[in-house]
Structures are given as structure tokens and as C-alpha cells.
Amino acid sequence: MPHVVCHGGSASNPEDGDAPRLASQAALDALAQGKGALEAVVLATTLLEDDSRFNAGTGSNLRFDGKTIQMDASCMTSDGSFGAVAAIELVKNPILVARAVMATPHVLLAGDGATAFARRCGFAEYDPATPAAKERLEQLISVAGPLGEWSRADLERAWNFETPIRVAIGGDTVGCVAWDGKACAVASSSGGTTLVLRGRVGDVPLPGCGLYAGASGAVAVTGDGEFIARSILAYRAHAELARGCSPEEVVAWSLGQLDEAVDVGIIVIDHTQFAAGARHQMAWHGCAT
Ligand code: ASP
């Protein structure tokens, strides 16, 4: 039976679970109307990008200069098709541009080239900055600035806001996995982590790192992108599915792969089941017909 799971990012607030619920329901409805898994995950991801509570599309994190927003997005299907954009600027829905890249001979377009490609495809200029994202960065800089450092450990030591640091700087990247009865697909979109330089690219647009779809299922990972990328976590999680582990077992296995200080969350589907989990907290929803 078709099934779908959406997440709102590692450390996202479970109280914002209405968004992944609506997005996964919309994806499931699309499957019921005969659309394929790829169209369903792209639709769900677009809805989550348009929700300014999440760090993807509208509401994306600002870079260290307080002005620049650079976003990553990608999608993949179980037949090996892959399309991604990295550090794209001034577009409303990076996932739609990633979907368009899939239809080219390339797998990944980055920076100015990705933005120029988006314009050629007809995606209008759009500023995804929101007052809440600006405030988030100002809060962080007010703590990080006096320290002269910007590592996560320094921030954690100095944090003096009521909102726990994990919630304040939480990932909030979005992602979706779906099985349409014949094929799997996965999509993911992110404004990146906080306090990062211009040109920084996370795990989201890297196949096998932030996401993977293959013959055994589909996986989307969220959290500290550098750690996720170095461990090629999504590919290895899919390999666990391929050797017969259930989605629930794969979630538990994946969360154990990274150091305890690393933020990580994951959603996994195979052809019959789905599961999700995060080291801290994560808004997510799964549904099946
Ligand atoms: N993995 C994303 C990145 O590092 C962030 C996230 O998942 O929240 O860009």
C-alpha cells in the first residue's frame, strides 16, 4: 500500500507537527490520484518550503553576514534518478529547481549557475528572508560574537536564552519519503545550518548523504550536515534496509552512527512500513492508504 512520511527537521518543534501532517496527507492524496512517488514527495516538500516556520524555502536561515540566504535541495527516485541544487539564492521553491535539474544531464547545479538555471526555467526572483529568521541569527550572534568563536560547543556553553539552544538553532530542514506501490522517492530542502559561511553546502544535495532512494526503500536524514555527509549516512541506512532490517531497526541503527553531540533525525520507508526518529526532537508525520 502507498505510504508517505514527512519531517520538519532535526530539533524541530513537535508542536509544529501540523505541517508535516498536512504535507504527507497531500502527498498521499496525490498518490491516490495516480501521481508517482516523485511528484508526491516534491509536492509535500514544496508545501513545507512555503511554511515559514521551517528552515527551507521561505523562512530559511540567513548566513553569517545577516543578509545572504543560500539553500540546498534535492530529490531522488529508486531507479537512480537524482537532481539537486546547492547554495541557490532568491528562489521560492528550491525543490522545484532540483526537480528541473533531474531532467538535465547533470545531477547538481551550484551557486550562481543554479540561480541562473532557475531563471531560465521561469522561476521568478523571490526573497525567502523572514523577520523570524533574522531574529534567530541576531540571537545567535549576540552570544557567539563576544566569544570570538562560533562552534556549537562554545554556543552551548554560553547560551542564556529561555528557549533551549537545540530548539533555537534546530535544523528545521524539511524532507519527505514515499512509496507509490511500485517505486520510492525522496526529497529534501534546507536553508542550511546556522552561522555558516557563504558557499557552505550541507548534506542535503549530496546523494547518499542527506538522502537516498533505492530498490529497498527511501531515506531522508536531517541534522548537522557535515557529520551526516562524512558518514554517508543515507546510503548506509539504505544498505541496512537492503540486508533485511525493518525501517524501525534502521532508524535505531542510524541514530547510533554519529557522536552523541551531533544532532540527527531520520525518516525511512521500505515497501510495507515506515519509521522515524531523532536524537532530540523532530516534527514528523507518516500516513498510509
Ligand atoms: N542537514 C542540514 C544541513 O546541514 C540541516 C538540517 O538538517 O537541519 O544543511
mmCIF file of C-alpha atoms and ligand atoms in Angstrom:
data_model
loop_
_atom_site.group_PDB
_atom_site.id
_atom_site.type_symbol
_atom_site.label_atom_id
_atom_site.label_comp_id
_atom_site.label_asym_id
_atom_site.label_seq_id
_atom_site.Cartn_x
_atom_site.Cartn_y
_atom_site.Cartn_z
ATOM 1 C CA MET A 1 0.000 0.000 0.000
ATOM 2 C CA PRO A 2 1.276 3.531 -0.729
ATOM 3 C CA HIS A 3 2.726 5.391 2.237
ATOM 4 C CA VAL A 4 4.405 8.710 2.925
ATOM 5 C CA VAL A 5 6.457 10.268 5.733
ATOM 6 C CA CYS A 6 7.395 13.961 6.091
ATOM 7 C CA HIS A 7 9.652 15.654 8.636
ATOM 8 C CA GLY A 8 10.214 19.251 9.721
ATOM 9 C CA GLY A 9 13.886 18.850 10.629
ATOM 10 C CA SER A 10 16.082 17.591 13.390
ATOM 11 C CA ALA A 11 15.262 19.540 16.603
ATOM 12 C CA SER A 12 12.086 20.997 15.080
ATOM 13 C CA ASN A 13 9.231 21.542 17.490
ATOM 14 C CA PRO A 14 6.765 18.618 17.573
ATOM 15 C CA GLU A 15 4.066 21.279 18.164
ATOM 16 C CA ASP A 16 4.599 22.216 14.509
ATOM 17 C CA GLY A 17 3.572 18.678 13.536
ATOM 18 C CA ASP A 18 0.500 20.011 11.711
ATOM 19 C CA ALA A 19 2.738 20.949 8.747
ATOM 20 C CA PRO A 20 4.288 17.504 8.112
ATOM 21 C CA ARG A 21 0.820 16.013 8.668
ATOM 22 C CA LEU A 22 -0.804 18.226 6.005
ATOM 23 C CA ALA A 23 2.148 17.745 3.639
ATOM 24 C CA SER A 24 2.160 13.959 3.945
ATOM 25 C CA GLN A 25 -1.622 13.858 3.522
ATOM 26 C CA ALA A 26 -1.337 15.996 0.364
ATOM 27 C CA ALA A 27 1.340 13.619 -0.957
ATOM 28 C CA LEU A 28 -0.831 10.609 -0.180
ATOM 29 C CA ASP A 29 -3.803 12.240 -1.949
ATOM 30 C CA ALA A 30 -1.564 12.814 -4.981
ATOM 31 C CA LEU A 31 -0.633 9.119 -4.976
ATOM 32 C CA ALA A 32 -4.334 8.186 -4.722
ATOM 33 C CA GLN A 33 -4.928 10.300 -7.848
ATOM 34 C CA GLY A 34 -2.366 8.215 -9.718
ATOM 35 C CA LYS A 35 0.666 10.501 -9.386
ATOM 36 C CA GLY A 36 4.038 8.831 -8.860
ATOM 37 C CA ALA A 37 6.228 8.854 -5.739
ATOM 38 C CA LEU A 38 8.490 11.588 -7.138
ATOM 39 C CA GLU A 39 5.646 14.006 -7.791
ATOM 40 C CA ALA A 40 4.242 13.259 -4.329
ATOM 41 C CA VAL A 41 7.480 13.974 -2.424
ATOM 42 C CA VAL A 42 8.145 17.130 -4.441
ATOM 43 C CA LEU A 43 4.624 18.376 -3.716
ATOM 44 C CA ALA A 44 4.970 17.723 0.029
ATOM 45 C CA THR A 45 8.377 19.403 0.138
ATOM 46 C CA THR A 46 7.037 22.457 -1.695
ATOM 47 C CA LEU A 47 4.293 22.829 0.923
ATOM 48 C CA LEU A 48 6.853 22.621 3.727
ATOM 49 C CA GLU A 49 9.155 25.120 1.965
ATOM 50 C CA ASP A 50 6.228 27.569 1.843
ATOM 51 C CA ASP A 51 5.656 27.268 5.607
ATOM 52 C CA SER A 52 7.852 29.949 7.184
ATOM 53 C CA ARG A 53 8.201 28.021 10.455
ATOM 54 C CA PHE A 54 10.727 25.750 8.745
ATOM 55 C CA ASN A 55 14.282 26.348 7.599
ATOM 56 C CA ALA A 56 13.672 25.667 3.905
ATOM 57 C CA GLY A 57 12.414 27.986 1.156
ATOM 58 C CA THR A 58 10.560 30.842 2.899
ATOM 59 C CA GLY A 59 11.997 31.166 6.422
ATOM 60 C CA SER A 60 15.432 29.755 5.557
ATOM 61 C CA ASN A 61 18.379 30.567 7.810
ATOM 62 C CA LEU A 62 20.488 33.597 6.989
ATOM 63 C CA ARG A 63 24.221 33.201 6.579
ATOM 64 C CA PHE A 64 26.724 34.783 8.942
ATOM 65 C CA ASP A 65 26.527 38.211 7.199
ATOM 66 C CA GLY A 66 22.862 38.555 8.199
ATOM 67 C CA LYS A 67 21.767 39.069 4.587
ATOM 68 C CA THR A 68 22.607 36.111 2.394
ATOM 69 C CA ILE A 69 20.339 33.081 2.114
ATOM 70 C CA GLN A 70 21.676 30.087 0.232
ATOM 71 C CA MET A 71 19.565 26.966 0.024
ATOM 72 C CA ASP A 72 20.148 23.294 -0.827
ATOM 73 C CA ALA A 73 17.531 20.862 -2.178
ATOM 74 C CA SER A 74 17.466 17.507 -3.886
ATOM 75 C CA CYS A 75 15.251 14.644 -4.977
ATOM 76 C CA MET A 76 15.940 11.035 -5.911
ATOM 77 C CA THR A 77 13.944 8.034 -7.102
ATOM 78 C CA SER A 78 14.520 4.328 -6.576
ATOM 79 C CA ASP A 79 15.533 3.925 -10.245
ATOM 80 C CA GLY A 80 18.594 6.109 -9.529
ATOM 81 C CA SER A 81 17.412 9.434 -10.970
ATOM 82 C CA PHE A 82 18.813 12.340 -8.964
ATOM 83 C CA GLY A 83 18.607 16.137 -9.182
ATOM 84 C CA ALA A 84 19.920 18.789 -6.803
ATOM 85 C CA VAL A 85 20.741 22.442 -6.294
ATOM 86 C CA ALA A 86 23.286 23.764 -3.797
ATOM 87 C CA ALA A 87 23.692 27.272 -2.393
ATOM 88 C CA ILE A 88 20.925 28.570 -4.652
ATOM 89 C CA GLU A 89 19.675 32.096 -3.939
ATOM 90 C CA LEU A 90 16.485 34.117 -4.423
ATOM 91 C CA VAL A 91 14.040 31.393 -5.387
ATOM 92 C CA LYS A 92 10.818 30.424 -3.650
ATOM 93 C CA ASN A 93 10.988 26.662 -4.043
ATOM 94 C CA PRO A 94 14.487 25.179 -4.403
ATOM 95 C CA ILE A 95 12.982 21.675 -4.618
ATOM 96 C CA LEU A 96 11.228 22.584 -7.889
ATOM 97 C CA VAL A 97 14.572 23.686 -9.333
ATOM 98 C CA ALA A 98 16.192 20.437 -8.126
ATOM 99 C CA ARG A 99 13.367 18.552 -9.855
ATOM 100 C CA ALA A 100 14.128 20.504 -13.052
ATOM 101 C CA VAL A 101 17.857 19.621 -12.758
ATOM 102 C CA MET A 102 16.818 15.944 -12.731
ATOM 103 C CA ALA A 103 15.556 16.421 -16.286
ATOM 104 C CA THR A 104 19.022 17.620 -17.464
ATOM 105 C CA PRO A 105 22.195 15.535 -17.992
ATOM 106 C CA HIS A 106 23.538 16.970 -14.699
ATOM 107 C CA VAL A 107 22.925 15.829 -11.141
ATOM 108 C CA LEU A 108 23.795 19.015 -9.231
ATOM 109 C CA LEU A 109 23.909 22.732 -10.057
ATOM 110 C CA ALA A 110 25.506 25.100 -7.544
ATOM 111 C CA GLY A 111 25.575 28.797 -6.655
ATOM 112 C CA ASP A 112 25.112 31.374 -9.423
ATOM 113 C CA GLY A 113 24.705 28.626 -12.015
ATOM 114 C CA ALA A 114 21.803 27.114 -10.092
ATOM 115 C CA THR A 115 20.119 30.508 -9.680
ATOM 116 C CA ALA A 116 20.592 31.372 -13.370
ATOM 117 C CA PHE A 117 19.203 27.949 -14.327
ATOM 118 C CA ALA A 118 16.146 28.617 -12.144
ATOM 119 C CA ARG A 119 15.505 31.867 -14.056
ATOM 120 C CA ARG A 120 15.850 30.052 -17.404
ATOM 121 C CA CYS A 121 13.209 27.611 -16.157
ATOM 122 C CA GLY A 122 10.893 30.525 -15.345
ATOM 123 C CA PHE A 123 11.237 30.616 -11.556
ATOM 124 C CA ALA A 124 10.830 34.273 -10.554
ATOM 125 C CA GLU A 125 13.161 36.152 -8.219
ATOM 126 C CA TYR A 126 11.947 35.765 -4.634
ATOM 127 C CA ASP A 127 13.456 36.767 -1.286
ATOM 128 C CA PRO A 128 12.888 33.938 1.232
ATOM 129 C CA ALA A 129 14.025 36.057 4.243
ATOM 130 C CA THR A 130 11.582 36.401 7.143
ATOM 131 C CA PRO A 131 11.739 38.569 10.294
ATOM 132 C CA ALA A 132 11.838 35.384 12.427
ATOM 133 C CA ALA A 133 14.915 34.072 10.586
ATOM 134 C CA LYS A 134 16.673 37.451 11.064
ATOM 135 C CA GLU A 135 15.854 37.380 14.772
ATOM 136 C CA ARG A 136 17.176 33.817 15.049
ATOM 137 C CA LEU A 137 20.523 34.875 13.618
ATOM 138 C CA GLU A 138 20.720 38.008 15.798
ATOM 139 C CA GLN A 139 20.130 35.887 18.918
ATOM 140 C CA LEU A 140 22.952 33.585 17.934
ATOM 141 C CA ILE A 141 25.372 36.351 17.029
ATOM 142 C CA SER A 142 24.680 38.108 20.329
ATOM 143 C CA VAL A 143 26.012 35.023 22.076
ATOM 144 C CA ALA A 144 28.685 33.983 19.604
ATOM 145 C CA GLY A 145 30.124 37.463 18.973
ATOM 146 C CA PRO A 146 31.587 38.130 22.423
ATOM 147 C CA LEU A 147 33.115 34.662 22.415
ATOM 148 C CA GLY A 148 35.018 35.309 19.223
ATOM 149 C CA GLU A 149 34.170 31.729 18.338
ATOM 150 C CA TRP A 150 31.273 30.157 16.550
ATOM 151 C CA SER A 151 31.449 26.481 17.249
ATOM 152 C CA ARG A 152 28.410 24.659 18.543
ATOM 153 C CA ALA A 153 30.233 23.781 21.781
ATOM 154 C CA ASP A 154 31.027 27.444 22.535
ATOM 155 C CA LEU A 155 27.444 28.453 21.916
ATOM 156 C CA GLU A 156 26.091 25.683 24.100
ATOM 157 C CA ARG A 157 28.336 26.784 26.959
ATOM 158 C CA ALA A 158 27.312 30.431 26.695
ATOM 159 C CA TRP A 159 23.613 30.009 25.861
ATOM 160 C CA ASN A 160 21.494 32.270 28.111
ATOM 161 C CA PHE A 161 18.094 32.327 26.416
ATOM 162 C CA GLU A 162 14.955 30.707 27.739
ATOM 163 C CA THR A 163 14.492 28.724 24.522
ATOM 164 C CA PRO A 164 16.866 25.737 24.647
ATOM 165 C CA ILE A 165 19.714 26.110 22.171
ATOM 166 C CA ARG A 166 18.730 22.984 20.259
ATOM 167 C CA VAL A 167 15.292 24.415 19.633
ATOM 168 C CA ALA A 168 16.633 27.902 18.796
ATOM 169 C CA ILE A 169 19.173 26.748 16.235
ATOM 170 C CA GLY A 170 17.408 23.494 15.416
ATOM 171 C CA GLY A 171 17.712 22.208 11.881
ATOM 172 C CA ASP A 172 14.150 22.512 10.641
ATOM 173 C CA THR A 173 15.220 21.286 7.216
ATOM 174 C CA VAL A 174 12.293 19.515 5.558
ATOM 175 C CA GLY A 175 12.063 16.150 3.845
ATOM 176 C CA CYS A 176 9.658 13.551 2.520
ATOM 177 C CA VAL A 177 9.829 9.876 1.509
ATOM 178 C CA ALA A 178 7.103 7.996 -0.370
ATOM 179 C CA TRP A 179 6.342 4.554 -1.767
ATOM 180 C CA ASP A 180 3.698 4.577 -4.517
ATOM 181 C CA GLY A 181 3.247 0.811 -4.741
ATOM 182 C CA LYS A 182 5.872 0.431 -7.481
ATOM 183 C CA ALA A 183 8.675 2.888 -6.706
ATOM 184 C CA CYS A 184 10.128 5.003 -3.912
ATOM 185 C CA ALA A 185 11.210 8.627 -3.932
ATOM 186 C CA VAL A 186 12.721 11.098 -1.506
ATOM 187 C CA ALA A 187 13.008 14.903 -1.472
ATOM 188 C CA SER A 188 14.717 17.272 0.916
ATOM 189 C CA SER A 189 15.212 21.038 1.203
ATOM 190 C CA SER A 190 17.205 23.212 3.597
ATOM 191 C CA GLY A 191 18.415 26.702 4.371
ATOM 192 C CA GLY A 192 21.493 25.069 5.895
ATOM 193 C CA THR A 193 22.734 25.234 9.447
ATOM 194 C CA THR A 194 23.255 28.496 11.349
ATOM 195 C CA LEU A 195 26.485 30.541 11.479
ATOM 196 C CA VAL A 196 27.905 29.247 8.234
ATOM 197 C CA LEU A 197 29.944 30.918 5.516
ATOM 198 C CA ARG A 198 28.889 31.899 2.007
ATOM 199 C CA GLY A 199 29.159 28.872 -0.245
ATOM 200 C CA ARG A 200 28.715 26.307 2.520
ATOM 201 C CA VAL A 201 26.921 23.221 1.209
ATOM 202 C CA GLY A 202 25.404 20.682 3.577
ATOM 203 C CA ASP A 203 24.416 17.040 3.229
ATOM 204 C CA VAL A 204 21.039 17.744 1.599
ATOM 205 C CA PRO A 205 22.151 17.956 -2.070
ATOM 206 C CA LEU A 206 24.690 15.130 -1.799
ATOM 207 C CA PRO A 207 23.372 11.717 -2.934
ATOM 208 C CA GLY A 208 23.778 9.096 -0.222
ATOM 209 C CA CYS A 209 24.458 11.708 2.468
ATOM 210 C CA GLY A 210 21.231 13.588 3.265
ATOM 211 C CA LEU A 211 19.033 11.296 1.216
ATOM 212 C CA TYR A 212 18.931 8.087 -0.764
ATOM 213 C CA ALA A 213 16.355 6.009 -2.617
ATOM 214 C CA GLY A 214 16.999 2.517 -3.929
ATOM 215 C CA ALA A 215 15.416 -0.852 -4.557
ATOM 216 C CA SER A 216 14.794 -1.459 -0.840
ATOM 217 C CA GLY A 217 13.290 1.893 0.177
ATOM 218 C CA ALA A 218 13.997 5.565 0.750
ATOM 219 C CA VAL A 219 15.733 7.548 3.477
ATOM 220 C CA ALA A 220 15.933 11.270 4.361
ATOM 221 C CA VAL A 221 18.336 12.462 7.056
ATOM 222 C CA THR A 222 18.381 15.807 8.878
ATOM 223 C CA GLY A 223 20.759 17.397 11.372
ATOM 224 C CA ASP A 224 24.392 18.508 11.431
ATOM 225 C CA GLY A 225 25.158 18.237 7.720
ATOM 226 C CA GLU A 226 28.938 17.981 7.903
ATOM 227 C CA PHE A 227 28.752 14.926 10.157
ATOM 228 C CA ILE A 228 25.976 13.344 8.105
ATOM 229 C CA ALA A 229 27.927 13.915 4.873
ATOM 230 C CA ARG A 230 31.158 12.457 6.246
ATOM 231 C CA SER A 231 29.367 9.297 7.311
ATOM 232 C CA ILE A 232 27.362 8.913 4.022
ATOM 233 C CA LEU A 233 24.516 8.137 6.366
ATOM 234 C CA ALA A 234 21.543 7.854 3.994
ATOM 235 C CA TYR A 235 23.325 5.407 1.687
ATOM 236 C CA ARG A 236 24.448 3.272 4.601
ATOM 237 C CA ALA A 237 20.947 3.349 6.120
ATOM 238 C CA HIS A 238 19.552 2.104 2.803
ATOM 239 C CA ALA A 239 22.158 -0.672 2.821
ATOM 240 C CA GLU A 240 20.744 -1.774 6.191
ATOM 241 C CA LEU A 241 17.271 -1.939 4.609
ATOM 242 C CA ALA A 242 18.761 -3.971 1.751
ATOM 243 C CA ARG A 243 20.126 -6.535 4.160
ATOM 244 C CA GLY A 244 16.668 -7.064 5.614
ATOM 245 C CA CYS A 245 16.371 -4.648 8.545
ATOM 246 C CA SER A 246 12.981 -3.022 9.150
ATOM 247 C CA PRO A 247 12.601 0.787 8.913
ATOM 248 C CA GLU A 248 12.361 0.906 12.715
ATOM 249 C CA GLU A 249 15.624 -1.006 13.083
ATOM 250 C CA VAL A 250 17.285 1.242 10.507
ATOM 251 C CA VAL A 251 16.218 4.366 12.423
ATOM 252 C CA ALA A 252 17.729 2.990 15.653
ATOM 253 C CA TRP A 253 20.905 1.900 13.824
ATOM 254 C CA SER A 254 21.304 5.293 12.111
ATOM 255 C CA LEU A 255 20.908 7.329 15.295
ATOM 256 C CA GLY A 256 23.711 5.272 16.792
ATOM 257 C CA GLN A 257 26.161 6.022 13.971
ATOM 258 C CA LEU A 258 27.079 9.582 14.949
ATOM 259 C CA ASP A 259 28.705 11.006 18.041
ATOM 260 C CA GLU A 260 26.233 11.864 20.801
ATOM 261 C CA ALA A 261 26.807 15.616 20.468
ATOM 262 C CA VAL A 262 25.632 15.545 16.842
ATOM 263 C CA ASP A 263 22.045 16.459 16.020
ATOM 264 C CA VAL A 264 20.447 13.894 13.744
ATOM 265 C CA GLY A 265 16.977 12.795 12.704
ATOM 266 C CA ILE A 266 15.830 10.368 10.020
ATOM 267 C CA ILE A 267 12.745 9.103 8.182
ATOM 268 C CA VAL A 268 12.780 5.682 6.490
ATOM 269 C CA ILE A 269 10.359 3.681 4.361
ATOM 270 C CA ASP A 270 10.501 0.284 2.735
ATOM 271 C CA HIS A 271 7.721 -1.268 0.642
ATOM 272 C CA THR A 272 5.483 -2.067 3.587
ATOM 273 C CA GLN A 273 6.387 0.074 6.584
ATOM 274 C CA PHE A 274 7.742 3.427 7.712
ATOM 275 C CA ALA A 275 9.553 4.778 10.764
ATOM 276 C CA ALA A 276 11.130 7.996 12.021
ATOM 277 C CA GLY A 277 13.285 9.106 14.913
ATOM 278 C CA ALA A 278 15.592 11.842 16.127
ATOM 279 C CA ARG A 279 18.236 12.218 18.750
ATOM 280 C CA HIS A 280 16.453 15.214 20.294
ATOM 281 C CA GLN A 281 13.045 16.100 18.908
ATOM 282 C CA MET A 282 11.500 16.301 15.453
ATOM 283 C CA ALA A 283 8.110 17.227 13.996
ATOM 284 C CA TRP A 284 7.159 14.424 11.617
ATOM 285 C CA HIS A 285 4.156 12.516 10.325
ATOM 286 C CA GLY A 286 3.634 9.293 8.428
ATOM 287 C CA CYS A 287 0.479 8.008 6.774
ATOM 288 C CA ALA A 288 -0.655 5.153 4.565
ATOM 289 C CA THR A 289 -3.738 4.392 2.476
HETATM 290 N N1 ASP B 1 21.294 18.849 7.285
HETATM 291 C C1 ASP B 1 21.076 20.248 7.058
HETATM 292 C C2 ASP B 1 22.374 20.916 6.708
HETATM 293 O O1 ASP B 1 23.374 20.634 7.356
HETATM 294 C C3 ASP B 1 20.449 20.929 8.215
HETATM 295 C C4 ASP B 1 19.275 20.236 8.802
HETATM 296 O O2 ASP B 1 19.001 19.088 8.515
HETATM 297 O O3 ASP B 1 18.580 20.846 9.590
HETATM 298 O O4 ASP B 1 22.406 21.735 5.848
#
